[in-house]
Amino acid sequence: MDSGEPDKGDMSITAGGGRPEEEILLTGKCLLELIREKLCPEYVRDRDSILLTAPWEEADYRVGIYLYDIQDYSLAAAAAALAGENALRFPPKAVELSYLLFCNERHRFGGLQRERLQGILNEIVRTLHDNPSLVREDGEKVGFSFLRESVEFKLRLWGSFNQPLQPAVYLRAAPVFVASSRIRSFNRVRERDYGLKKRGEESD
């Protein structure tokens, strides 16, 4: 009889199990689609004018979303999961992602540019406030929260881009679980009944 328990004395560890999901990229795309859906076309006419890009890029866009940091997210933990009949996948790694949502100030917005930029940032804040979590296309839920960064940090960050400090939205996405590619195979313990009887027992 199969007890369903792994035999801990007979395990092996391998790397593989197929191409892993790109959880960080999926999270960025999920955020991008949310912002596009809420800003277009009232605030930004063309969806392709909102991009996953960096502040120093010279591309023609109006709103950029830039992933500037990835950190451990120790508040969340996950267990190993079955990866087949006789295999376990190691637990995923929980991380938090830090995003910068900003307007491309080099783009000609038309009219009173500063007022237009503030209107777009206002709508980004409203959108993220009204949507504190989203479900990615792979079914995983990710929460969003605003980051309260210091002015000193912002000056250093924008200085690393060789850009002057400008108004932007600082956002955290967490937890994001990055799946492990390590697989542990095992043999199940099987119980067998050999029909043995204790001494003194009478046969039927």
Short mmCIF file of N, CA and C in Angstrom, two decimals, residues 21-162:
data_model
loop_
_atom_site.label_atom_id
_atom_site.label_comp_id
_atom_site.label_asym_id
_atom_site.label_seq_id
_atom_site.Cartn_x
_atom_site.Cartn_y
_atom_site.Cartn_z
N GLU A 21 8.82 30.90 -14.73
CA GLU A 21 8.07 32.11 -15.03
C GLU A 21 8.92 33.35 -14.75
N GLU A 22 8.66 34.43 -15.48
CA GLU A 22 9.36 35.69 -15.25
C GLU A 22 8.45 36.57 -14.40
N GLU A 23 8.42 36.28 -13.09
CA GLU A 23 7.45 36.92 -12.20
C GLU A 23 7.66 38.43 -12.10
N ILE A 24 8.90 38.87 -12.11
CA ILE A 24 9.16 40.31 -11.99
C ILE A 24 8.67 41.03 -13.24
N LEU A 25 8.93 40.46 -14.41
CA LEU A 25 8.45 41.06 -15.66
C LEU A 25 6.93 41.06 -15.71
N LEU A 26 6.29 39.98 -15.28
CA LEU A 26 4.83 39.91 -15.28
C LEU A 26 4.23 40.99 -14.38
N THR A 27 4.89 41.26 -13.25
CA THR A 27 4.41 42.29 -12.34
C THR A 27 4.50 43.67 -12.99
N GLY A 28 5.63 43.94 -13.66
CA GLY A 28 5.78 45.23 -14.35
C GLY A 28 4.74 45.41 -15.45
N LYS A 29 4.48 44.35 -16.20
CA LYS A 29 3.49 44.43 -17.27
C LYS A 29 2.09 44.65 -16.71
N CYS A 30 1.80 44.02 -15.58
CA CYS A 30 0.50 44.20 -14.94
C CYS A 30 0.30 45.65 -14.51
N LEU A 31 1.33 46.23 -13.92
CA LEU A 31 1.27 47.64 -13.52
C LEU A 31 1.14 48.54 -14.73
N LEU A 32 1.88 48.24 -15.78
CA LEU A 32 1.82 49.03 -17.01
C LEU A 32 0.41 49.03 -17.59
N GLU A 33 -0.23 47.87 -17.66
CA GLU A 33 -1.57 47.79 -18.24
C GLU A 33 -2.59 48.56 -17.39
N LEU A 34 -2.43 48.53 -16.08
CA LEU A 34 -3.32 49.29 -15.21
C LEU A 34 -3.22 50.78 -15.50
N ILE A 35 -2.00 51.30 -15.57
CA ILE A 35 -1.80 52.73 -15.81
C ILE A 35 -2.30 53.11 -17.20
N ARG A 36 -2.04 52.29 -18.18
CA ARG A 36 -2.53 52.57 -19.53
C ARG A 36 -4.06 52.62 -19.56
N GLU A 37 -4.67 51.67 -18.90
CA GLU A 37 -6.14 51.59 -18.91
C GLU A 37 -6.77 52.83 -18.30
N LYS A 38 -6.18 53.36 -17.24
CA LYS A 38 -6.78 54.48 -16.51
C LYS A 38 -6.40 55.84 -17.10
N LEU A 39 -5.25 55.94 -17.75
CA LEU A 39 -4.82 57.25 -18.26
C LEU A 39 -5.20 57.50 -19.70
N CYS A 40 -5.43 56.43 -20.47
CA CYS A 40 -5.71 56.60 -21.89
C CYS A 40 -7.21 56.47 -22.15
N PRO A 41 -7.76 57.31 -23.02
CA PRO A 41 -7.07 58.38 -23.78
C PRO A 41 -7.22 59.77 -23.17
N GLU A 42 -7.87 59.87 -21.99
CA GLU A 42 -8.18 61.20 -21.45
C GLU A 42 -6.92 61.98 -21.10
N TYR A 43 -5.95 61.33 -20.48
CA TYR A 43 -4.75 62.03 -20.04
C TYR A 43 -3.58 61.81 -20.99
N VAL A 44 -3.50 60.63 -21.56
CA VAL A 44 -2.46 60.32 -22.54
C VAL A 44 -3.17 59.66 -23.73
N ARG A 45 -3.07 60.26 -24.89
CA ARG A 45 -3.85 59.80 -26.03
C ARG A 45 -3.45 58.41 -26.49
N ASP A 46 -2.17 58.16 -26.60
CA ASP A 46 -1.66 56.92 -27.18
C ASP A 46 -1.15 55.99 -26.09
N ARG A 47 -1.64 54.74 -26.06
CA ARG A 47 -1.19 53.77 -25.06
C ARG A 47 0.32 53.51 -25.15
N ASP A 48 0.87 53.57 -26.35
CA ASP A 48 2.30 53.32 -26.53
C ASP A 48 3.16 54.46 -26.01
N SER A 49 2.53 55.54 -25.53
CA SER A 49 3.27 56.64 -24.92
C SER A 49 3.49 56.42 -23.43
N ILE A 50 3.00 55.30 -22.90
CA ILE A 50 3.26 54.90 -21.52
C ILE A 50 4.08 53.62 -21.58
N LEU A 51 5.31 53.66 -21.05
CA LEU A 51 6.27 52.56 -21.26
C LEU A 51 6.94 52.12 -19.97
N LEU A 52 7.42 50.87 -19.99
CA LEU A 52 8.39 50.43 -19.00
C LEU A 52 9.75 50.91 -19.50
N THR A 53 10.26 51.95 -18.89
CA THR A 53 11.48 52.59 -19.40
C THR A 53 12.21 53.29 -18.27
N ALA A 54 13.39 53.79 -18.55
CA ALA A 54 14.21 54.48 -17.56
C ALA A 54 14.18 55.98 -17.80
N PRO A 55 14.37 56.79 -16.76
CA PRO A 55 14.31 58.25 -16.91
C PRO A 55 15.32 58.83 -17.89
N TRP A 56 16.42 58.13 -18.12
CA TRP A 56 17.44 58.68 -19.03
C TRP A 56 17.24 58.26 -20.48
N GLU A 57 16.27 57.41 -20.75
CA GLU A 57 16.04 56.96 -22.12
C GLU A 57 15.55 58.12 -22.99
N GLU A 58 15.99 58.12 -24.23
CA GLU A 58 15.63 59.20 -25.16
C GLU A 58 14.38 58.87 -25.97
N ALA A 59 13.71 57.77 -25.68
CA ALA A 59 12.53 57.38 -26.44
C ALA A 59 11.42 58.42 -26.32
N ASP A 60 10.53 58.44 -27.31
CA ASP A 60 9.41 59.38 -27.33
C ASP A 60 8.24 58.80 -26.55
N TYR A 61 8.12 59.17 -25.30
CA TYR A 61 7.04 58.67 -24.45
C TYR A 61 6.61 59.79 -23.50
N ARG A 62 5.47 59.60 -22.85
CA ARG A 62 4.97 60.61 -21.93
C ARG A 62 5.07 60.17 -20.47
N VAL A 63 4.77 58.93 -20.20
CA VAL A 63 4.83 58.41 -18.83
C VAL A 63 5.72 57.18 -18.80
N GLY A 64 6.64 57.14 -17.84
CA GLY A 64 7.54 56.01 -17.70
C GLY A 64 7.34 55.29 -16.38
N ILE A 65 7.56 53.98 -16.40
CA ILE A 65 7.54 53.15 -15.19
C ILE A 65 8.89 52.45 -15.12
N TYR A 66 9.63 52.71 -14.04
CA TYR A 66 11.00 52.22 -13.95
C TYR A 66 11.17 51.43 -12.66
N LEU A 67 11.63 50.18 -12.77
CA LEU A 67 11.96 49.35 -11.62
C LEU A 67 13.36 49.71 -11.16
N TYR A 68 13.47 50.33 -9.97
CA TYR A 68 14.79 50.78 -9.53
C TYR A 68 15.37 49.98 -8.37
N ASP A 69 14.60 49.04 -7.79
CA ASP A 69 15.17 48.28 -6.69
C ASP A 69 14.39 46.98 -6.48
N ILE A 70 15.11 45.95 -6.02
CA ILE A 70 14.52 44.67 -5.65
C ILE A 70 15.12 44.29 -4.31
N GLN A 71 14.25 44.01 -3.32
CA GLN A 71 14.72 43.66 -1.99
C GLN A 71 14.01 42.43 -1.47
N ASP A 72 14.62 41.82 -0.47
CA ASP A 72 14.01 40.69 0.22
C ASP A 72 12.72 41.14 0.92
N TYR A 73 11.72 40.28 0.86
CA TYR A 73 10.46 40.56 1.54
C TYR A 73 10.25 39.45 2.56
N SER A 74 10.79 39.65 3.76
CA SER A 74 10.82 38.59 4.76
C SER A 74 9.47 38.40 5.46
N LEU A 75 8.50 39.28 5.20
CA LEU A 75 7.19 39.16 5.84
C LEU A 75 6.37 38.02 5.24
N ALA A 76 6.77 37.54 4.10
CA ALA A 76 6.02 36.47 3.43
C ALA A 76 6.91 35.26 3.25
N ALA A 77 6.32 34.11 3.46
CA ALA A 77 7.04 32.85 3.26
C ALA A 77 6.12 31.87 2.56
N ALA A 78 6.69 30.97 1.82
CA ALA A 78 5.91 29.97 1.10
C ALA A 78 6.56 28.61 1.24
N ALA A 79 5.74 27.57 1.14
CA ALA A 79 6.24 26.21 1.28
C ALA A 79 6.58 25.61 -0.08
N ALA A 80 7.26 24.49 -0.03
CA ALA A 80 7.55 23.76 -1.26
C ALA A 80 6.25 23.26 -1.87
N ALA A 81 6.27 23.03 -3.16
CA ALA A 81 5.07 22.58 -3.87
C ALA A 81 5.40 21.37 -4.72
N LEU A 82 4.41 20.54 -4.94
CA LEU A 82 4.61 19.39 -5.79
C LEU A 82 4.93 19.82 -7.21
N ALA A 83 5.90 19.15 -7.81
CA ALA A 83 6.29 19.44 -9.19
C ALA A 83 6.20 18.16 -10.03
N GLY A 84 5.27 17.30 -9.65
CA GLY A 84 5.11 16.02 -10.32
C GLY A 84 4.75 14.97 -9.29
N GLU A 85 4.58 13.74 -9.74
CA GLU A 85 4.15 12.68 -8.83
C GLU A 85 5.18 12.39 -7.76
N ASN A 86 6.46 12.47 -8.11
CA ASN A 86 7.53 12.14 -7.16
C ASN A 86 8.56 13.25 -7.08
N ALA A 87 8.12 14.49 -7.07
CA ALA A 87 9.08 15.61 -7.03
C ALA A 87 8.47 16.80 -6.29
N LEU A 88 9.33 17.52 -5.61
CA LEU A 88 8.95 18.75 -4.93
C LEU A 88 9.79 19.90 -5.46
N ARG A 89 9.16 21.03 -5.68
CA ARG A 89 9.89 22.24 -6.07
C ARG A 89 10.22 23.03 -4.80
N PHE A 90 11.44 23.50 -4.70
CA PHE A 90 11.85 24.27 -3.53
C PHE A 90 10.97 25.52 -3.38
N PRO A 91 10.83 26.05 -2.15
CA PRO A 91 9.97 27.23 -1.95
C PRO A 91 10.44 28.42 -2.78
N PRO A 92 9.50 29.27 -3.22
CA PRO A 92 9.88 30.46 -3.97
C PRO A 92 10.50 31.51 -3.06
N LYS A 93 11.16 32.49 -3.67
CA LYS A 93 11.74 33.61 -2.93
C LYS A 93 10.79 34.79 -3.00
N ALA A 94 10.43 35.33 -1.84
CA ALA A 94 9.55 36.50 -1.79
C ALA A 94 10.39 37.78 -1.83
N VAL A 95 10.06 38.67 -2.75
CA VAL A 95 10.77 39.95 -2.87
C VAL A 95 9.77 41.09 -2.96
N GLU A 96 10.25 42.29 -2.74
CA GLU A 96 9.44 43.50 -2.98
C GLU A 96 10.13 44.32 -4.06
N LEU A 97 9.34 44.88 -4.94
CA LEU A 97 9.84 45.66 -6.06
C LEU A 97 9.53 47.13 -5.84
N SER A 98 10.50 47.99 -6.12
CA SER A 98 10.31 49.43 -5.99
C SER A 98 10.27 50.07 -7.37
N TYR A 99 9.18 50.79 -7.64
CA TYR A 99 8.98 51.40 -8.95
C TYR A 99 8.94 52.92 -8.83
N LEU A 100 9.38 53.54 -9.90
CA LEU A 100 9.30 54.99 -10.07
C LEU A 100 8.36 55.25 -11.25
N LEU A 101 7.28 55.99 -11.00
CA LEU A 101 6.35 56.36 -12.06
C LEU A 101 6.50 57.86 -12.28
N PHE A 102 6.85 58.26 -13.49
CA PHE A 102 7.23 59.65 -13.73
C PHE A 102 6.77 60.08 -15.12
N CYS A 103 6.77 61.39 -15.32
CA CYS A 103 6.46 61.97 -16.63
C CYS A 103 7.76 62.34 -17.33
N ASN A 104 7.77 62.17 -18.63
CA ASN A 104 8.93 62.55 -19.43
C ASN A 104 8.86 64.06 -19.67
N GLU A 105 9.61 64.82 -18.91
CA GLU A 105 9.53 66.27 -19.00
C GLU A 105 10.13 66.83 -20.28
N ARG A 106 10.84 66.00 -21.02
CA ARG A 106 11.37 66.45 -22.30
C ARG A 106 10.33 66.38 -23.41
N HIS A 107 9.21 65.70 -23.13
CA HIS A 107 8.16 65.58 -24.13
C HIS A 107 7.31 66.85 -24.14
N ARG A 108 6.90 67.27 -25.34
CA ARG A 108 6.03 68.44 -25.46
C ARG A 108 4.59 68.03 -25.21
N PHE A 109 4.08 68.34 -24.02
CA PHE A 109 2.74 67.94 -23.64
C PHE A 109 1.68 68.86 -24.23
N GLY A 110 2.06 70.02 -24.65
CA GLY A 110 1.10 70.97 -25.19
C GLY A 110 0.44 71.77 -24.07
N GLY A 111 0.04 73.03 -24.37
CA GLY A 111 -0.61 73.87 -23.37
C GLY A 111 0.34 74.20 -22.24
N LEU A 112 -0.23 74.32 -21.05
CA LEU A 112 0.57 74.60 -19.87
C LEU A 112 1.18 73.28 -19.38
N GLN A 113 2.44 73.05 -19.74
CA GLN A 113 3.05 71.75 -19.50
C GLN A 113 3.05 71.37 -18.03
N ARG A 114 3.41 72.30 -17.14
CA ARG A 114 3.50 71.96 -15.73
C ARG A 114 2.15 71.53 -15.17
N GLU A 115 1.10 72.21 -15.55
CA GLU A 115 -0.23 71.82 -15.09
C GLU A 115 -0.63 70.46 -15.66
N ARG A 116 -0.26 70.22 -16.89
CA ARG A 116 -0.57 68.94 -17.52
C ARG A 116 0.15 67.80 -16.81
N LEU A 117 1.42 68.00 -16.48
CA LEU A 117 2.19 66.98 -15.79
C LEU A 117 1.58 66.66 -14.42
N GLN A 118 1.18 67.69 -13.70
CA GLN A 118 0.60 67.47 -12.38
C GLN A 118 -0.74 66.76 -12.47
N GLY A 119 -1.50 67.04 -13.52
CA GLY A 119 -2.76 66.34 -13.73
C GLY A 119 -2.55 64.85 -13.96
N ILE A 120 -1.52 64.50 -14.72
CA ILE A 120 -1.22 63.08 -14.97
C ILE A 120 -0.77 62.40 -13.69
N LEU A 121 0.12 63.04 -12.93
CA LEU A 121 0.57 62.46 -11.66
C LEU A 121 -0.59 62.29 -10.69
N ASN A 122 -1.51 63.25 -10.68
CA ASN A 122 -2.68 63.15 -9.82
C ASN A 122 -3.51 61.91 -10.17
N GLU A 123 -3.67 61.65 -11.46
CA GLU A 123 -4.45 60.49 -11.89
C GLU A 123 -3.72 59.18 -11.58
N ILE A 124 -2.40 59.18 -11.65
CA ILE A 124 -1.63 57.99 -11.27
C ILE A 124 -1.84 57.67 -9.80
N VAL A 125 -1.78 58.69 -8.95
CA VAL A 125 -1.99 58.49 -7.51
C VAL A 125 -3.40 57.95 -7.27
N ARG A 126 -4.40 58.54 -7.93
CA ARG A 126 -5.78 58.08 -7.75
C ARG A 126 -5.93 56.61 -8.18
N THR A 127 -5.32 56.26 -9.30
CA THR A 127 -5.42 54.91 -9.83
C THR A 127 -4.82 53.89 -8.86
N LEU A 128 -3.65 54.19 -8.33
CA LEU A 128 -2.99 53.26 -7.42
C LEU A 128 -3.69 53.18 -6.07
N HIS A 129 -4.27 54.30 -5.65
CA HIS A 129 -5.04 54.31 -4.40
C HIS A 129 -6.30 53.45 -4.53
N ASP A 130 -6.96 53.53 -5.67
CA ASP A 130 -8.19 52.77 -5.91
C ASP A 130 -7.94 51.31 -6.25
N ASN A 131 -6.70 50.98 -6.59
CA ASN A 131 -6.35 49.60 -6.97
C ASN A 131 -5.14 49.14 -6.16
N PRO A 132 -5.34 48.86 -4.86
CA PRO A 132 -4.19 48.49 -4.02
C PRO A 132 -3.63 47.11 -4.29
N SER A 133 -4.28 46.33 -5.12
CA SER A 133 -3.76 45.02 -5.49
C SER A 133 -4.33 44.63 -6.84
N LEU A 134 -3.58 43.77 -7.53
CA LEU A 134 -4.00 43.28 -8.84
C LEU A 134 -3.63 41.81 -8.96
N VAL A 135 -4.33 41.11 -9.84
CA VAL A 135 -4.02 39.72 -10.13
C VAL A 135 -3.32 39.67 -11.49
N ARG A 136 -2.12 39.13 -11.51
CA ARG A 136 -1.37 39.03 -12.75
C ARG A 136 -1.99 38.00 -13.67
N GLU A 137 -1.49 37.95 -14.89
CA GLU A 137 -2.03 37.01 -15.87
C GLU A 137 -1.78 35.56 -15.50
N ASP A 138 -0.81 35.31 -14.61
CA ASP A 138 -0.55 33.94 -14.17
C ASP A 138 -1.37 33.58 -12.94
N GLY A 139 -2.26 34.49 -12.51
CA GLY A 139 -3.14 34.21 -11.38
C GLY A 139 -2.62 34.62 -10.02
N GLU A 140 -1.38 35.11 -9.94
CA GLU A 140 -0.80 35.52 -8.67
C GLU A 140 -1.22 36.95 -8.32
N LYS A 141 -1.55 37.17 -7.05
CA LYS A 141 -1.97 38.48 -6.57
C LYS A 141 -0.78 39.27 -6.04
N VAL A 142 -0.70 40.55 -6.41
CA VAL A 142 0.38 41.43 -5.97
C VAL A 142 -0.23 42.69 -5.38
N GLY A 143 0.27 43.11 -4.21
CA GLY A 143 -0.22 44.32 -3.57
C GLY A 143 0.66 45.51 -3.90
N PHE A 144 0.04 46.70 -3.95
CA PHE A 144 0.75 47.95 -4.21
C PHE A 144 0.60 48.88 -3.02
N SER A 145 1.67 49.59 -2.69
CA SER A 145 1.62 50.60 -1.63
C SER A 145 2.60 51.71 -1.95
N PHE A 146 2.30 52.91 -1.48
CA PHE A 146 3.15 54.06 -1.75
C PHE A 146 4.38 54.03 -0.83
N LEU A 147 5.52 54.42 -1.39
CA LEU A 147 6.76 54.53 -0.62
C LEU A 147 6.97 55.98 -0.20
N ARG A 148 7.45 56.15 1.02
CA ARG A 148 7.75 57.49 1.53
C ARG A 148 9.28 57.64 1.60
N GLU A 149 9.86 58.03 0.48
CA GLU A 149 11.31 58.18 0.41
C GLU A 149 11.72 59.59 0.85
N SER A 150 12.92 59.70 1.41
CA SER A 150 13.43 61.00 1.84
C SER A 150 13.89 61.82 0.64
N VAL A 151 13.98 63.13 0.83
CA VAL A 151 14.47 64.00 -0.23
C VAL A 151 15.90 63.65 -0.58
N GLU A 152 16.71 63.31 0.44
CA GLU A 152 18.11 62.94 0.20
C GLU A 152 18.19 61.70 -0.71
N PHE A 153 17.34 60.71 -0.43
CA PHE A 153 17.34 59.51 -1.27
C PHE A 153 16.95 59.86 -2.70
N LYS A 154 15.93 60.68 -2.85
CA LYS A 154 15.46 61.04 -4.19
C LYS A 154 16.53 61.81 -4.96
N LEU A 155 17.26 62.69 -4.28
CA LEU A 155 18.33 63.43 -4.94
C LEU A 155 19.43 62.49 -5.42
N ARG A 156 19.79 61.51 -4.58
CA ARG A 156 20.81 60.54 -4.98
C ARG A 156 20.32 59.67 -6.13
N LEU A 157 19.05 59.27 -6.06
CA LEU A 157 18.51 58.40 -7.11
C LEU A 157 18.50 59.11 -8.45
N TRP A 158 17.93 60.30 -8.49
CA TRP A 158 17.87 61.03 -9.76
C TRP A 158 19.27 61.46 -10.21
N GLY A 159 20.15 61.73 -9.23
CA GLY A 159 21.52 62.07 -9.59
C GLY A 159 22.23 60.91 -10.27
N SER A 160 21.88 59.66 -9.86
CA SER A 160 22.48 58.49 -10.52
C SER A 160 22.00 58.35 -11.95
N PHE A 161 20.87 58.99 -12.28
CA PHE A 161 20.37 59.00 -13.66
C PHE A 161 20.94 60.18 -14.46
N ASN A 162 21.74 61.03 -13.78
CA ASN A 162 22.20 62.29 -14.38
C ASN A 162 21.02 63.15 -14.80
#
